[in-house]
Each structure stands twice: as structure tokens, then as C-alpha cells.
Amino acid sequence: QKEVEQDPGPLSVPEGAIVSLNCTYSNSAFQYFMWYRQYSRKGPELLMYTYSSGNKEDGRFTAQVDKSSKYISLFIRDSQPSDSATYLCAMSAAGGTSYGKLTFGQGTILTVHP
Amino acid sequence: DAGITQSPRHKVTETGTPVTLRCHQTENHRYMYWYRQDPGHGLRLIHYSYGVKDTDKGEVSDGYSVSRSKTEDFLLTLESATSSQTSVYFCAISYRDRGSEAFFGQGTRLTVV
């Protein structure tokens, strides 16, 4: 079983929809949680970064972390065609040599159609 | 874009040949990483470095070696390329004093035939 599980989709939604992307994890040492957006043939781009349970909002994006359930989510409100991309969750343990050593989910392919 | 440049951006090579990929950064970051991305696997850590001549193995290091003789350059070498190493390779840096998030280069698409 993988340490991080992410539904690969693909997910197709109409413009303006609310999108929910989710990951579950099994390693309770994970303390830092990230969401990356990756456009085709580009490098992953950091979208959201959190390190505590609860919600973090940035514009149309909300990241949610529930450490007790080992579950993280990314919500996209008022989705736009420009949001069409692959979304990757990533996480790492804290301290020592763990910084920057990320474990990724498989990625969810999202298409927002006009 | 964290000042990361990967070269080459695309490469086709034959099975059994050595290949070196280069990651160059301009902002003097100590922490650098090599990941590979394959369908169904997300990104997986190959090797990482916490400074000049300070490197260690990641999750999928077999068949790969790295070197870091200068802060700005982190080289990934496939000693004898195999078809299973056909992948997209990403270099990343992180700012330790800012936590654990990593910032990625644009990737190198490697095909081993």
C-alpha cells in the first residue's frame, strides 16, 4: 500500500463548479502538507502549503488538513478553464533530514470546460 | 521560479549508455533534490543533497548516482541507462528556514531506447 493515496481521476467539471480533490495518507510522521499544480509538460508549481490541521484559504483555493483522519483536501471555488491541470498532493515529515523530502500522491487530472 | 535550470530538456539515449542530467540554480540554495515522475506513481525521490559533497539516497536510487561539487550544480548520472529509466526528471530546491515545501525546475524528458 502506498503511503499517500490520491484518486487519479480524471475529473471533468463545468466552469464555475466547486472542485474537491483529496488525499489520504498512512504515515503519521507527516507534518507538512502541500498541493502542487502541474500544467502539461511543465514542472510542478506550489499552490498551497500547510502544517497544521484546519483550513487555509488563498483566493479561490482552500486547503484542509485533518491529521486525526490522515486526510487532506483541496477545494477550488468558481473553477476556471485555466485551472485545468494535474493536481498533486505532497507531504513530508518534520525535522532533521526530512525537510524537502516529499512523498507525492499519484496526481488528479482536472479538466474545467467552458 | 527559484532560479532552477535543467539541462538537457529532452534526451534520447540507447540502453547501456551513461547519461548525466544537470540541475543549475542561481540562488545559493543548500538543499537540492532529484525526483522522477512516472504515470501512476506521482513524483518519487531519487537522491538529495544538503550541501557540497553531502548527498544521500532517496526512495528509488538504484541505478543512479549524484554529485555536487559546487553549490549551484547538482548532477544526476544514470550509470548504464535502462528502458525502466525512461521518465521525466525534475530537480527541486527547498528553503530549510521556510519549512518543507520544494520548488521545481521544468524537467528533463529522458527516453531510453
Short mmCIF file of C-alpha atoms in Angstrom, two decimals:
data_model
loop_
_atom_site.label_atom_id
_atom_site.label_comp_id
_atom_site.label_asym_id
_atom_site.label_seq_id
_atom_site.Cartn_x
_atom_site.Cartn_y
_atom_site.Cartn_z
CA GLN A 1 0.00 0.00 0.00
CA LYS A 2 1.28 3.44 -0.91
CA GLU A 3 1.95 5.94 1.85
CA VAL A 4 -0.13 8.55 0.01
CA GLU A 5 -3.23 7.70 -1.98
CA GLN A 6 -4.85 10.11 -4.42
CA ASP A 7 -7.72 9.43 -6.79
CA PRO A 8 -6.18 9.87 -10.26
CA GLY A 9 -9.48 10.85 -11.84
CA PRO A 10 -9.74 12.17 -14.46
CA LEU A 11 -12.16 14.76 -13.17
CA SER A 12 -14.18 16.87 -15.58
CA VAL A 13 -16.33 19.78 -14.35
CA PRO A 14 -18.13 22.76 -15.89
CA GLU A 15 -16.77 26.25 -15.43
CA GLY A 16 -17.88 27.76 -12.13
CA ALA A 17 -18.14 24.43 -10.30
CA ILE A 18 -16.61 23.74 -6.91
CA VAL A 19 -13.88 21.13 -7.19
CA SER A 20 -12.82 18.86 -4.35
CA LEU A 21 -9.51 16.98 -4.53
CA ASN A 22 -8.48 14.56 -1.82
CA CYS A 23 -5.58 12.54 -0.49
CA THR A 24 -5.26 10.05 2.32
CA TYR A 25 -2.02 9.02 3.95
CA SER A 26 -0.82 6.33 6.31
CA ASN A 27 2.40 7.76 7.78
CA SER A 28 1.59 9.62 10.99
CA ALA A 29 5.05 11.26 10.85
CA PHE A 30 3.88 13.54 8.03
CA GLN A 31 3.56 17.06 9.37
CA TYR A 32 3.82 19.28 6.27
CA PHE A 33 1.22 19.17 3.52
CA MET A 34 1.33 20.70 0.08
CA TRP A 35 -0.68 20.93 -3.08
CA TYR A 36 1.02 21.37 -6.42
CA ARG A 37 -0.47 22.25 -9.78
CA GLN A 38 1.22 20.91 -12.89
CA TYR A 39 0.40 22.01 -16.41
CA SER A 40 1.22 19.70 -19.28
CA ARG A 41 4.96 19.36 -19.88
CA LYS A 42 5.79 21.80 -17.06
CA GLY A 43 7.25 21.42 -13.59
CA PRO A 44 5.00 21.24 -10.51
CA GLU A 45 4.09 24.64 -9.12
CA LEU A 46 3.44 25.06 -5.39
CA LEU A 47 -0.16 26.07 -4.80
CA MET A 48 -0.79 25.63 -1.09
CA TYR A 49 1.33 24.76 1.94
CA THR A 50 0.06 23.93 5.43
CA TYR A 51 1.47 22.35 8.56
CA SER A 52 -1.47 22.16 10.95
CA SER A 53 -4.93 20.70 10.99
CA GLY A 54 -7.66 23.04 9.83
CA ASN A 55 -8.30 25.21 6.81
CA LYS A 56 -6.09 27.60 4.88
CA GLU A 57 -7.55 29.85 2.25
CA ASP A 58 -5.86 31.64 -0.65
CA GLY A 59 -8.20 33.28 -3.12
CA ARG A 60 -10.33 30.60 -4.76
CA PHE A 61 -8.31 27.81 -3.16
CA THR A 62 -8.82 26.26 0.28
CA ALA A 63 -6.59 23.56 1.71
CA GLN A 64 -7.95 21.43 4.50
CA VAL A 65 -5.98 19.08 6.74
CA ASP A 66 -7.41 16.55 9.16
CA LYS A 67 -4.49 14.83 10.88
CA SER A 68 -6.70 12.66 13.05
CA SER A 69 -8.21 11.07 9.93
CA LYS A 70 -4.99 11.34 7.87
CA TYR A 71 -6.91 13.14 5.15
CA ILE A 72 -6.21 16.31 3.20
CA SER A 73 -8.31 18.17 0.67
CA LEU A 74 -8.04 20.99 -1.80
CA PHE A 75 -11.16 22.92 -2.77
CA ILE A 76 -11.31 25.15 -5.82
CA ARG A 77 -14.23 27.59 -5.95
CA ASP A 78 -15.56 29.12 -9.14
CA SER A 79 -13.34 26.86 -11.23
CA GLN A 80 -11.97 28.27 -14.48
CA PRO A 81 -10.70 26.62 -17.66
CA SER A 82 -7.23 27.85 -16.67
CA ASP A 83 -7.45 25.55 -13.63
CA SER A 84 -7.26 22.55 -15.95
CA ALA A 85 -4.10 20.75 -14.88
CA THR A 86 -2.84 17.84 -12.83
CA TYR A 87 -3.04 18.43 -9.07
CA LEU A 88 -0.59 16.64 -6.84
CA CYS A 89 -0.71 16.35 -3.09
CA ALA A 90 2.61 16.03 -1.29
CA MET A 91 3.70 15.72 2.29
CA SER A 92 6.77 15.31 4.44
CA ALA A 93 7.85 14.58 7.96
CA ALA A 94 9.34 17.31 10.13
CA GLY A 95 12.82 17.93 11.40
CA GLY A 96 16.31 16.68 10.75
CA THR A 97 16.85 15.39 7.25
CA SER A 98 13.15 15.28 6.37
CA TYR A 99 12.89 18.82 5.04
CA GLY A 100 12.10 18.95 1.35
CA LYS A 101 11.86 15.18 1.04
CA LEU A 102 8.35 14.88 -0.27
CA THR A 103 6.06 11.90 -0.74
CA PHE A 104 3.57 12.52 -3.51
CA GLY A 105 0.17 11.22 -4.43
CA GLN A 106 -0.37 9.99 -7.98
CA GLY A 107 -1.95 13.25 -9.10
CA THR A 108 -5.52 14.05 -10.21
CA ILE A 109 -6.12 15.24 -13.76
CA LEU A 110 -8.69 18.05 -13.73
CA THR A 111 -10.43 19.49 -16.77
CA VAL A 112 -12.69 22.52 -16.44
CA HIS A 113 -14.76 23.01 -19.58
CA PRO A 114 -16.36 26.32 -20.56
CA ASP B 1 10.82 30.04 -10.49
CA ALA B 2 13.53 29.67 -7.78
CA GLY B 3 16.24 30.14 -10.42
CA ILE B 4 16.45 26.47 -11.43
CA THR B 5 17.65 25.41 -14.87
CA GLN B 6 17.70 21.81 -16.00
CA SER B 7 19.67 20.55 -18.98
CA PRO B 8 19.12 18.98 -21.34
CA ARG B 9 15.36 19.42 -21.56
CA HIS B 10 14.96 16.39 -23.79
CA LYS B 11 17.24 13.44 -24.45
CA VAL B 12 17.01 10.13 -26.26
CA THR B 13 19.71 7.62 -25.44
CA GLU B 14 20.47 3.98 -26.02
CA THR B 15 20.28 1.22 -23.46
CA GLY B 16 23.58 0.72 -21.70
CA THR B 17 24.97 4.20 -22.22
CA PRO B 18 25.78 6.56 -19.35
CA VAL B 19 23.70 9.74 -19.12
CA THR B 20 24.18 12.83 -16.98
CA LEU B 21 21.47 15.35 -16.24
CA ARG B 22 22.34 18.74 -14.85
CA CYS B 23 20.50 20.98 -12.43
CA HIS B 24 21.80 24.51 -12.04
CA GLN B 25 20.50 27.03 -9.53
CA THR B 26 21.42 30.66 -9.15
CA GLU B 27 20.23 31.47 -5.61
CA ASN B 28 22.79 29.59 -3.49
CA HIS B 29 20.33 27.10 -2.00
CA ARG B 30 21.88 24.33 0.06
CA TYR B 31 19.07 21.82 -0.34
CA MET B 32 18.59 20.18 -3.74
CA TYR B 33 16.68 17.11 -4.87
CA TRP B 34 16.18 14.86 -7.88
CA TYR B 35 12.74 13.32 -8.49
CA ARG B 36 11.37 11.20 -11.31
CA GLN B 37 7.77 11.29 -12.49
CA ASP B 38 6.02 8.30 -14.00
CA PRO B 39 2.34 7.63 -14.76
CA GLY B 40 0.59 6.13 -11.75
CA HIS B 41 3.43 6.99 -9.36
CA GLY B 42 3.42 10.74 -8.96
CA LEU B 43 6.93 12.00 -8.22
CA ARG B 44 9.46 9.86 -6.38
CA LEU B 45 12.67 11.00 -4.75
CA ILE B 46 15.88 9.63 -6.29
CA HIS B 47 18.68 11.44 -4.43
CA TYR B 48 19.10 14.61 -2.45
CA SER B 49 21.84 16.91 -1.27
CA TYR B 50 22.21 19.15 1.76
CA GLY B 51 25.38 20.83 0.55
CA VAL B 52 28.59 20.42 -1.39
CA LYS B 53 29.72 16.79 -1.28
CA ASP B 54 26.79 15.96 1.06
CA THR B 55 24.39 13.64 -0.75
CA ASP B 56 22.15 10.73 0.17
CA LYS B 57 19.77 8.24 -1.36
CA GLY B 58 16.05 8.60 -1.77
CA GLU B 59 13.28 6.11 -2.40
CA VAL B 60 14.30 4.99 -5.91
CA SER B 61 18.08 5.42 -6.05
CA ASP B 62 19.10 2.11 -7.66
CA GLY B 63 20.89 2.71 -10.97
CA TYR B 64 21.50 6.40 -10.21
CA SER B 65 24.36 8.36 -8.72
CA VAL B 66 24.72 12.06 -7.98
CA SER B 67 27.46 14.56 -7.42
CA ARG B 68 27.59 18.06 -6.02
CA SER B 69 31.00 19.67 -6.26
CA LYS B 70 29.60 23.22 -6.35
CA THR B 71 26.61 24.69 -4.52
CA GLU B 72 24.94 25.70 -7.78
CA ASP B 73 25.17 22.37 -9.62
CA PHE B 74 23.59 19.01 -8.79
CA LEU B 75 24.28 16.27 -11.33
CA LEU B 76 22.30 13.06 -11.75
CA THR B 77 24.02 10.20 -13.57
CA LEU B 78 22.49 7.06 -14.94
CA GLU B 79 25.47 4.74 -14.96
CA SER B 80 24.08 2.41 -17.62
CA ALA B 81 20.68 3.53 -18.85
CA THR B 82 17.82 1.03 -18.99
CA SER B 83 14.35 1.33 -20.51
CA SER B 84 12.85 1.45 -17.00
CA GLN B 85 14.63 4.76 -16.51
CA THR B 86 12.59 6.37 -19.27
CA SER B 87 10.90 9.11 -17.31
CA VAL B 88 10.62 12.82 -16.67
CA TYR B 89 13.23 14.01 -14.19
CA PHE B 90 12.72 17.04 -12.00
CA CYS B 91 15.21 18.92 -9.92
CA ALA B 92 13.97 20.80 -6.86
CA ILE B 93 15.26 23.08 -4.14
CA SER B 94 13.89 23.86 -0.72
CA TYR B 95 14.43 26.64 1.78
CA ARG B 96 15.01 24.90 5.07
CA ASP B 97 14.30 28.00 7.09
CA ARG B 98 10.87 28.23 5.46
CA GLY B 99 9.84 24.67 6.14
CA SER B 100 9.49 21.74 3.84
CA GLU B 101 7.98 22.95 0.59
CA ALA B 102 10.00 22.31 -2.56
CA PHE B 103 10.26 24.32 -5.76
CA PHE B 104 10.77 22.54 -9.03
CA GLY B 105 12.56 23.05 -12.31
CA GLN B 106 10.94 22.49 -15.69
CA GLY B 107 12.04 18.89 -16.04
CA THR B 108 14.12 16.72 -18.37
CA ARG B 109 12.31 14.22 -20.53
CA LEU B 110 14.55 11.18 -20.96
CA THR B 111 13.82 8.31 -23.32
CA VAL B 112 15.96 5.18 -23.25
CA VAL B 113 15.61 3.06 -26.40
#
